[in-house]
């Protein structure tokens, strides 16, 4: 079977660091076209990562009939525009999180793609890793009793004024960049949507982006998720799901290494154990799963409705950051 030809919009550092190497092992995908507004930069990127075509505009890449699907790792403020442009070109879209800047945009983008009969998926790669598959299974079967709360911490230190994560007009900030994972993880483990949210939020005086956010999501019946996300704190991440009879803690929940087993600590009344998952590259698993759905013309492995629902919670968090009160989702 001929591999699907991938087109990438932008010379993404994220693609270079985490996706490029993974795709070398793919039986379904080959990097084909890269688009950059800087031709020299695009040519260098293509040479480094195995792209055979270089375009000096995103629109030009989308017009290439040989591109089978596109990956959008552009700044967050450009997602909405280029999802629609990709749909106009008939190209299936794998778009980095957050899918858009708010739920209204996400819903409109989803409906637009549906009208054009173009598959679209948000790139939450963590859900494809075996450690998360196992954690979800254990929570679902009642291994820790009734799930009552999910605690998530995700932070890193980045004070670079030139970094897109620190540019408010490009959709920067802690919630868009990493808080979205905390929200997604809680929704994934509970298997339902929170009714309301509240948070404390501090913005950088110069960047104007949110840099410290601590929030609570109310899933009803006493079930909650708490999280802290920060772009100016010691790099650390952890997810712990606590139930009535035990807990599940994921050591490296989001930026999991591709060359070592994942580790999940599980404690129940019987005792405590550490589960090591298979060594896996979550980016390879995600891209292959999306490619397979294109080839087989099946539903995307993660529904776009999930992306819309996640954005609705993000919207509530941002509203609470202004009001200081509970906000309905």
GROMACS .gro file of C-alpha atoms in nm:
model
  329
    1UNK     CA    1   0.000   0.000   0.000
    2UNK     CA    2   0.127   0.347  -0.089
    3UNK     CA    3   0.181   0.571   0.211
    4UNK     CA    4  -0.033   0.880   0.262
    5UNK     CA    5   0.150   1.199   0.172
    6UNK     CA    6   0.159   1.442   0.464
    7UNK     CA    7   0.162   1.820   0.425
    8UNK     CA    8   0.271   2.032   0.722
    9UNK     CA    9   0.187   2.400   0.759
   10UNK     CA   10   0.485   2.575   0.913
   11UNK     CA   11   0.838   2.477   1.020
   12UNK     CA   12   0.721   2.367   1.362
   13UNK     CA   13   0.977   2.305   1.635
   14UNK     CA   14   0.725   2.068   1.790
   15UNK     CA   15   0.714   1.865   1.467
   16UNK     CA   16   1.093   1.864   1.445
   17UNK     CA   17   1.145   1.752   1.804
   18UNK     CA   18   0.860   1.507   1.857
   19UNK     CA   19   0.690   1.404   1.534
   20UNK     CA   20   0.954   1.385   1.262
   21UNK     CA   21   1.150   1.093   1.407
   22UNK     CA   22   0.830   0.907   1.496
   23UNK     CA   23   0.705   0.919   1.138
   24UNK     CA   24   1.020   0.745   1.013
   25UNK     CA   25   0.868   0.428   1.162
   26UNK     CA   26   0.526   0.475   1.004
   27UNK     CA   27   0.401   0.223   0.750
   28UNK     CA   28   0.112   0.456   0.661
   29UNK     CA   29   0.258   0.806   0.627
   30UNK     CA   30   0.548   0.980   0.461
   31UNK     CA   31   0.641   1.347   0.498
   32UNK     CA   32   0.578   1.500   0.158
   33UNK     CA   33   0.530   1.878   0.163
   34UNK     CA   34   0.630   2.156   0.400
   35UNK     CA   35   0.508   2.515   0.376
   36UNK     CA   36   0.695   2.813   0.517
   37UNK     CA   37   0.666   3.184   0.449
   38UNK     CA   38   1.046   3.183   0.458
   39UNK     CA   39   1.160   2.979   0.155
   40UNK     CA   40   1.515   2.934   0.284
   41UNK     CA   41   1.390   2.814   0.621
   42UNK     CA   42   1.144   2.579   0.450
   43UNK     CA   43   1.415   2.429   0.230
   44UNK     CA   44   1.641   2.366   0.529
   45UNK     CA   45   1.352   2.211   0.723
   46UNK     CA   46   1.264   1.987   0.427
   47UNK     CA   47   1.622   1.865   0.397
   48UNK     CA   48   1.639   1.787   0.770
   49UNK     CA   49   1.306   1.605   0.794
   50UNK     CA   50   1.265   1.429   0.462
   51UNK     CA   51   1.010   1.645   0.281
   52UNK     CA   52   1.031   1.631  -0.098
   53UNK     CA   53   0.825   1.946  -0.167
   54UNK     CA   54   0.868   2.296  -0.031
   55UNK     CA   55   0.609   2.573  -0.064
   56UNK     CA   56   0.652   2.938   0.029
   57UNK     CA   57   0.288   2.976   0.138
   58UNK     CA   58   0.038   2.763   0.328
   59UNK     CA   59  -0.222   2.819   0.057
   60UNK     CA   60   0.013   2.684  -0.211
   61UNK     CA   61   0.063   2.361  -0.019
   62UNK     CA   62  -0.312   2.317   0.022
   63UNK     CA   63  -0.352   2.339  -0.357
   64UNK     CA   64  -0.116   2.046  -0.415
   65UNK     CA   65  -0.338   1.755  -0.530
   66UNK     CA   66  -0.082   1.502  -0.407
   67UNK     CA   67  -0.114   1.606  -0.041
   68UNK     CA   68  -0.338   1.345   0.126
   69UNK     CA   69  -0.381   1.518   0.462
   70UNK     CA   70  -0.242   1.814   0.653
   71UNK     CA   71  -0.104   1.869   1.000
   72UNK     CA   72  -0.154   2.216   1.149
   73UNK     CA   73   0.097   2.308   1.423
   74UNK     CA   74   0.062   2.682   1.356
   75UNK     CA   75   0.015   2.943   1.631
   76UNK     CA   76  -0.324   2.897   1.796
   77UNK     CA   77  -0.477   3.209   1.643
   78UNK     CA   78  -0.432   3.061   1.293
   79UNK     CA   79  -0.600   2.724   1.354
   80UNK     CA   80  -0.954   2.835   1.271
   81UNK     CA   81  -0.855   3.001   0.944
   82UNK     CA   82  -0.645   2.715   0.812
   83UNK     CA   83  -0.882   2.440   0.919
   84UNK     CA   84  -1.140   2.601   0.692
   85UNK     CA   85  -0.888   2.654   0.412
   86UNK     CA   86  -0.781   2.289   0.436
   87UNK     CA   87  -1.146   2.186   0.421
   88UNK     CA   88  -1.194   2.401   0.110
   89UNK     CA   89  -0.904   2.208  -0.045
   90UNK     CA   90  -1.058   1.875   0.056
   91UNK     CA   91  -0.767   1.787   0.287
   92UNK     CA   92  -0.829   1.590   0.609
   93UNK     CA   93  -0.694   1.786   0.906
   94UNK     CA   94  -0.499   1.685   1.214
   95UNK     CA   95  -0.477   2.010   1.412
   96UNK     CA   96  -0.273   2.081   1.720
   97UNK     CA   97  -0.449   2.166   2.041
   98UNK     CA   98  -0.630   2.382   2.120
   99UNK     CA   99  -0.841   2.320   1.811
  100UNK     CA  100  -0.943   2.689   1.806
  101UNK     CA  101  -0.956   2.984   2.045
  102UNK     CA  102  -1.307   2.919   2.176
  103UNK     CA  103  -1.595   2.673   2.151
  104UNK     CA  104  -1.785   2.889   1.901
  105UNK     CA  105  -1.494   2.877   1.658
  106UNK     CA  106  -1.446   2.504   1.720
  107UNK     CA  107  -1.812   2.433   1.647
  108UNK     CA  108  -1.805   2.643   1.330
  109UNK     CA  109  -1.484   2.474   1.211
  110UNK     CA  110  -1.634   2.130   1.277
  111UNK     CA  111  -1.954   2.212   1.091
  112UNK     CA  112  -1.753   2.357   0.802
  113UNK     CA  113  -1.547   2.040   0.770
  114UNK     CA  114  -1.861   1.828   0.792
  115UNK     CA  115  -2.021   2.020   0.504
  116UNK     CA  116  -1.706   1.967   0.298
  117UNK     CA  117  -1.696   1.599   0.399
  118UNK     CA  118  -1.344   1.644   0.539
  119UNK     CA  119  -1.225   1.455   0.851
  120UNK     CA  120  -1.085   1.669   1.132
  121UNK     CA  121  -0.924   1.572   1.463
  122UNK     CA  122  -0.759   1.757   1.750
  123UNK     CA  123  -0.409   1.631   1.829
  124UNK     CA  124  -0.427   1.518   2.192
  125UNK     CA  125  -0.158   1.254   2.150
  126UNK     CA  126  -0.145   1.143   2.514
  127UNK     CA  127  -0.467   0.942   2.485
  128UNK     CA  128  -0.302   0.704   2.239
  129UNK     CA  129  -0.023   0.601   2.475
  130UNK     CA  130  -0.063   0.253   2.634
  131UNK     CA  131  -0.026   0.401   2.984
  132UNK     CA  132  -0.337   0.610   2.929
  133UNK     CA  133  -0.527   0.325   2.769
  134UNK     CA  134  -0.457   0.119   3.082
  135UNK     CA  135  -0.535   0.404   3.324
  136UNK     CA  136  -0.870   0.462   3.153
  137UNK     CA  137  -0.950   0.087   3.166
  138UNK     CA  138  -0.870   0.066   3.538
  139UNK     CA  139  -1.081   0.370   3.622
  140UNK     CA  140  -1.371   0.236   3.412
  141UNK     CA  141  -1.381  -0.110   3.573
  142UNK     CA  142  -1.383   0.034   3.926
  143UNK     CA  143  -1.029  -0.067   4.022
  144UNK     CA  144  -1.017   0.236   4.254
  145UNK     CA  145  -1.387   0.233   4.341
  146UNK     CA  146  -1.594   0.529   4.234
  147UNK     CA  147  -1.374   0.798   4.083
  148UNK     CA  148  -1.412   1.111   4.295
  149UNK     CA  149  -1.138   1.351   4.195
  150UNK     CA  150  -0.859   1.403   3.942
  151UNK     CA  151  -0.560   1.619   4.036
  152UNK     CA  152  -0.337   1.747   3.756
  153UNK     CA  153  -0.023   1.958   3.762
  154UNK     CA  154   0.148   2.070   3.441
  155UNK     CA  155   0.410   2.343   3.434
  156UNK     CA  156   0.730   2.464   3.272
  157UNK     CA  157   0.952   2.772   3.279
  158UNK     CA  158   0.945   2.998   2.974
  159UNK     CA  159   1.010   3.372   3.000
  160UNK     CA  160   1.119   3.421   2.639
  161UNK     CA  161   0.931   3.725   2.510
  162UNK     CA  162   0.972   3.602   2.152
  163UNK     CA  163   0.812   3.264   2.215
  164UNK     CA  164   0.459   3.224   2.074
  165UNK     CA  165   0.343   3.082   2.409
  166UNK     CA  166   0.408   3.425   2.557
  167UNK     CA  167   0.225   3.623   2.288
  168UNK     CA  168  -0.135   3.694   2.380
  169UNK     CA  169  -0.233   3.798   2.027
  170UNK     CA  170  -0.119   3.458   1.894
  171UNK     CA  171  -0.323   3.260   2.145
  172UNK     CA  172  -0.048   3.212   2.401
  173UNK     CA  173  -0.089   3.141   2.771
  174UNK     CA  174  -0.090   2.853   3.016
  175UNK     CA  175  -0.447   2.735   2.961
  176UNK     CA  176  -0.430   2.720   2.582
  177UNK     CA  177  -0.089   2.553   2.585
  178UNK     CA  178  -0.099   2.307   2.876
  179UNK     CA  179  -0.407   2.367   3.089
  180UNK     CA  180  -0.605   2.219   2.801
  181UNK     CA  181  -0.439   1.885   2.881
  182UNK     CA  182  -0.552   1.898   3.244
  183UNK     CA  183  -0.908   1.966   3.133
  184UNK     CA  184  -0.897   1.696   2.867
  185UNK     CA  185  -0.751   1.435   3.104
  186UNK     CA  186  -1.019   1.489   3.367
  187UNK     CA  187  -1.299   1.471   3.113
  188UNK     CA  188  -1.142   1.157   2.966
  189UNK     CA  189  -1.117   0.977   3.300
  190UNK     CA  190  -1.463   1.079   3.422
  191UNK     CA  191  -1.617   1.008   3.084
  192UNK     CA  192  -1.852   1.305   3.114
  193UNK     CA  193  -1.858   1.685   3.110
  194UNK     CA  194  -1.823   1.925   3.405
  195UNK     CA  195  -2.119   2.149   3.473
  196UNK     CA  196  -1.918   2.449   3.593
  197UNK     CA  197  -1.564   2.575   3.654
  198UNK     CA  198  -1.378   2.825   3.869
  199UNK     CA  199  -1.018   2.938   3.880
  200UNK     CA  200  -0.760   3.183   4.002
  201UNK     CA  201  -0.553   3.336   3.724
  202UNK     CA  202  -0.243   3.555   3.717
  203UNK     CA  203  -0.124   3.720   3.397
  204UNK     CA  204   0.227   3.832   3.315
  205UNK     CA  205   0.242   4.212   3.337
  206UNK     CA  206   0.436   4.236   3.012
  207UNK     CA  207   0.315   3.940   2.804
  208UNK     CA  208  -0.049   3.975   2.917
  209UNK     CA  209  -0.080   3.596   2.894
  210UNK     CA  210  -0.205   3.378   3.180
  211UNK     CA  211   0.100   3.231   3.354
  212UNK     CA  212  -0.043   3.078   3.674
  213UNK     CA  213  -0.385   2.915   3.671
  214UNK     CA  214  -0.538   2.692   3.935
  215UNK     CA  215  -0.887   2.565   3.871
  216UNK     CA  216  -1.166   2.338   3.985
  217UNK     CA  217  -1.406   2.156   3.754
  218UNK     CA  218  -1.735   2.038   3.902
  219UNK     CA  219  -1.850   1.705   3.757
  220UNK     CA  220  -2.149   1.677   3.991
  221UNK     CA  221  -2.230   1.452   4.287
  222UNK     CA  222  -1.918   1.567   4.471
  223UNK     CA  223  -1.687   1.471   4.186
  224UNK     CA  224  -1.423   1.732   4.107
  225UNK     CA  225  -1.105   1.790   3.915
  226UNK     CA  226  -0.843   2.031   4.037
  227UNK     CA  227  -0.547   2.150   3.836
  228UNK     CA  228  -0.258   2.392   3.823
  229UNK     CA  229  -0.104   2.500   3.494
  230UNK     CA  230   0.186   2.742   3.471
  231UNK     CA  231   0.433   2.867   3.211
  232UNK     CA  232   0.659   3.017   3.478
  233UNK     CA  233   0.711   2.740   3.731
  234UNK     CA  234   0.938   2.443   3.789
  235UNK     CA  235   0.886   2.195   3.503
  236UNK     CA  236   0.666   1.918   3.642
  237UNK     CA  237   0.367   1.710   3.539
  238UNK     CA  238   0.152   1.451   3.710
  239UNK     CA  239  -0.204   1.319   3.698
  240UNK     CA  240  -0.356   1.142   3.997
  241UNK     CA  241  -0.708   0.998   3.992
  242UNK     CA  242  -0.848   0.921   4.337
  243UNK     CA  243  -1.149   0.701   4.400
  244UNK     CA  244  -1.335   0.568   4.701
  245UNK     CA  245  -1.103   0.266   4.737
  246UNK     CA  246  -0.775   0.362   4.572
  247UNK     CA  247  -0.583   0.585   4.336
  248UNK     CA  248  -0.407   0.583   3.999
  249UNK     CA  249  -0.110   0.812   3.945
  250UNK     CA  250   0.057   0.864   3.606
  251UNK     CA  251   0.421   0.961   3.643
  252UNK     CA  252   0.474   1.138   3.306
  253UNK     CA  253   0.123   1.184   3.174
  254UNK     CA  254   0.169   1.414   2.876
  255UNK     CA  255   0.528   1.450   2.749
  256UNK     CA  256   0.592   1.079   2.777
  257UNK     CA  257   0.926   0.957   2.645
  258UNK     CA  258   0.920   0.735   2.337
  259UNK     CA  259   1.202   0.504   2.444
  260UNK     CA  260   1.111   0.395   2.799
  261UNK     CA  261   0.803   0.230   2.953
  262UNK     CA  262   0.534   0.447   3.105
  263UNK     CA  263   0.479   0.408   3.479
  264UNK     CA  264   0.145   0.405   3.656
  265UNK     CA  265   0.121   0.367   4.033
  266UNK     CA  266  -0.199   0.198   4.150
  267UNK     CA  267  -0.299   0.162   4.514
  268UNK     CA  268  -0.600  -0.035   4.633
  269UNK     CA  269  -0.695  -0.217   4.952
  270UNK     CA  270  -0.490  -0.512   4.834
  271UNK     CA  271  -0.170  -0.310   4.807
  272UNK     CA  272   0.033  -0.086   4.582
  273UNK     CA  273   0.181  -0.177   4.245
  274UNK     CA  274   0.363  -0.007   3.962
  275UNK     CA  275   0.241  -0.091   3.613
  276UNK     CA  276   0.492  -0.042   3.333
  277UNK     CA  277   0.333   0.009   2.992
  278UNK     CA  278   0.489  -0.096   2.664
  279UNK     CA  279   0.747   0.135   2.512
  280UNK     CA  280   0.557   0.340   2.257
  281UNK     CA  281   0.572   0.666   2.067
  282UNK     CA  282   0.242   0.842   2.128
  283UNK     CA  283   0.289   1.068   1.825
  284UNK     CA  284   0.340   0.772   1.593
  285UNK     CA  285   0.031   0.605   1.740
  286UNK     CA  286  -0.175   0.921   1.696
  287UNK     CA  287  -0.067   0.992   1.338
  288UNK     CA  288  -0.109   0.629   1.234
  289UNK     CA  289  -0.454   0.609   1.391
  290UNK     CA  290  -0.564   0.921   1.204
  291UNK     CA  291  -0.412   0.796   0.878
  292UNK     CA  292  -0.585   0.459   0.918
  293UNK     CA  293  -0.921   0.631   0.958
  294UNK     CA  294  -0.858   0.820   0.631
  295UNK     CA  295  -0.757   0.507   0.445
  296UNK     CA  296  -1.046   0.298   0.577
  297UNK     CA  297  -1.293   0.589   0.560
  298UNK     CA  298  -1.396   0.538   0.922
  299UNK     CA  299  -1.466   0.783   1.203
  300UNK     CA  300  -1.163   0.968   1.339
  301UNK     CA  301  -1.021   0.796   1.650
  302UNK     CA  302  -1.101   1.108   1.854
  303UNK     CA  303  -1.429   1.278   1.769
  304UNK     CA  304  -1.435   1.649   1.692
  305UNK     CA  305  -1.721   1.682   1.940
  306UNK     CA  306  -1.465   1.607   2.213
  307UNK     CA  307  -1.256   1.903   2.095
  308UNK     CA  308  -1.560   2.132   2.105
  309UNK     CA  309  -1.648   2.015   2.456
  310UNK     CA  310  -1.292   2.078   2.577
  311UNK     CA  311  -1.302   2.431   2.436
  312UNK     CA  312  -1.629   2.495   2.619
  313UNK     CA  313  -1.456   2.421   2.950
  314UNK     CA  314  -1.159   2.640   2.853
  315UNK     CA  315  -1.404   2.922   2.778
  316UNK     CA  316  -1.556   2.884   3.126
  317UNK     CA  317  -1.210   2.890   3.286
  318UNK     CA  318  -1.120   3.213   3.107
  319UNK     CA  319  -1.451   3.371   3.208
  320UNK     CA  320  -1.385   3.270   3.568
  321UNK     CA  321  -1.037   3.421   3.545
  322UNK     CA  322  -1.211   3.755   3.492
  323UNK     CA  323  -1.513   3.716   3.720
  324UNK     CA  324  -1.348   3.520   4.002
  325UNK     CA  325  -1.668   3.318   4.026
  326UNK     CA  326  -1.808   2.981   3.920
  327UNK     CA  327  -1.894   2.986   3.550
  328UNK     CA  328  -2.129   2.742   3.379
  329UNK     CA  329  -1.979   2.529   3.104
   0.00000   0.00000   0.00000
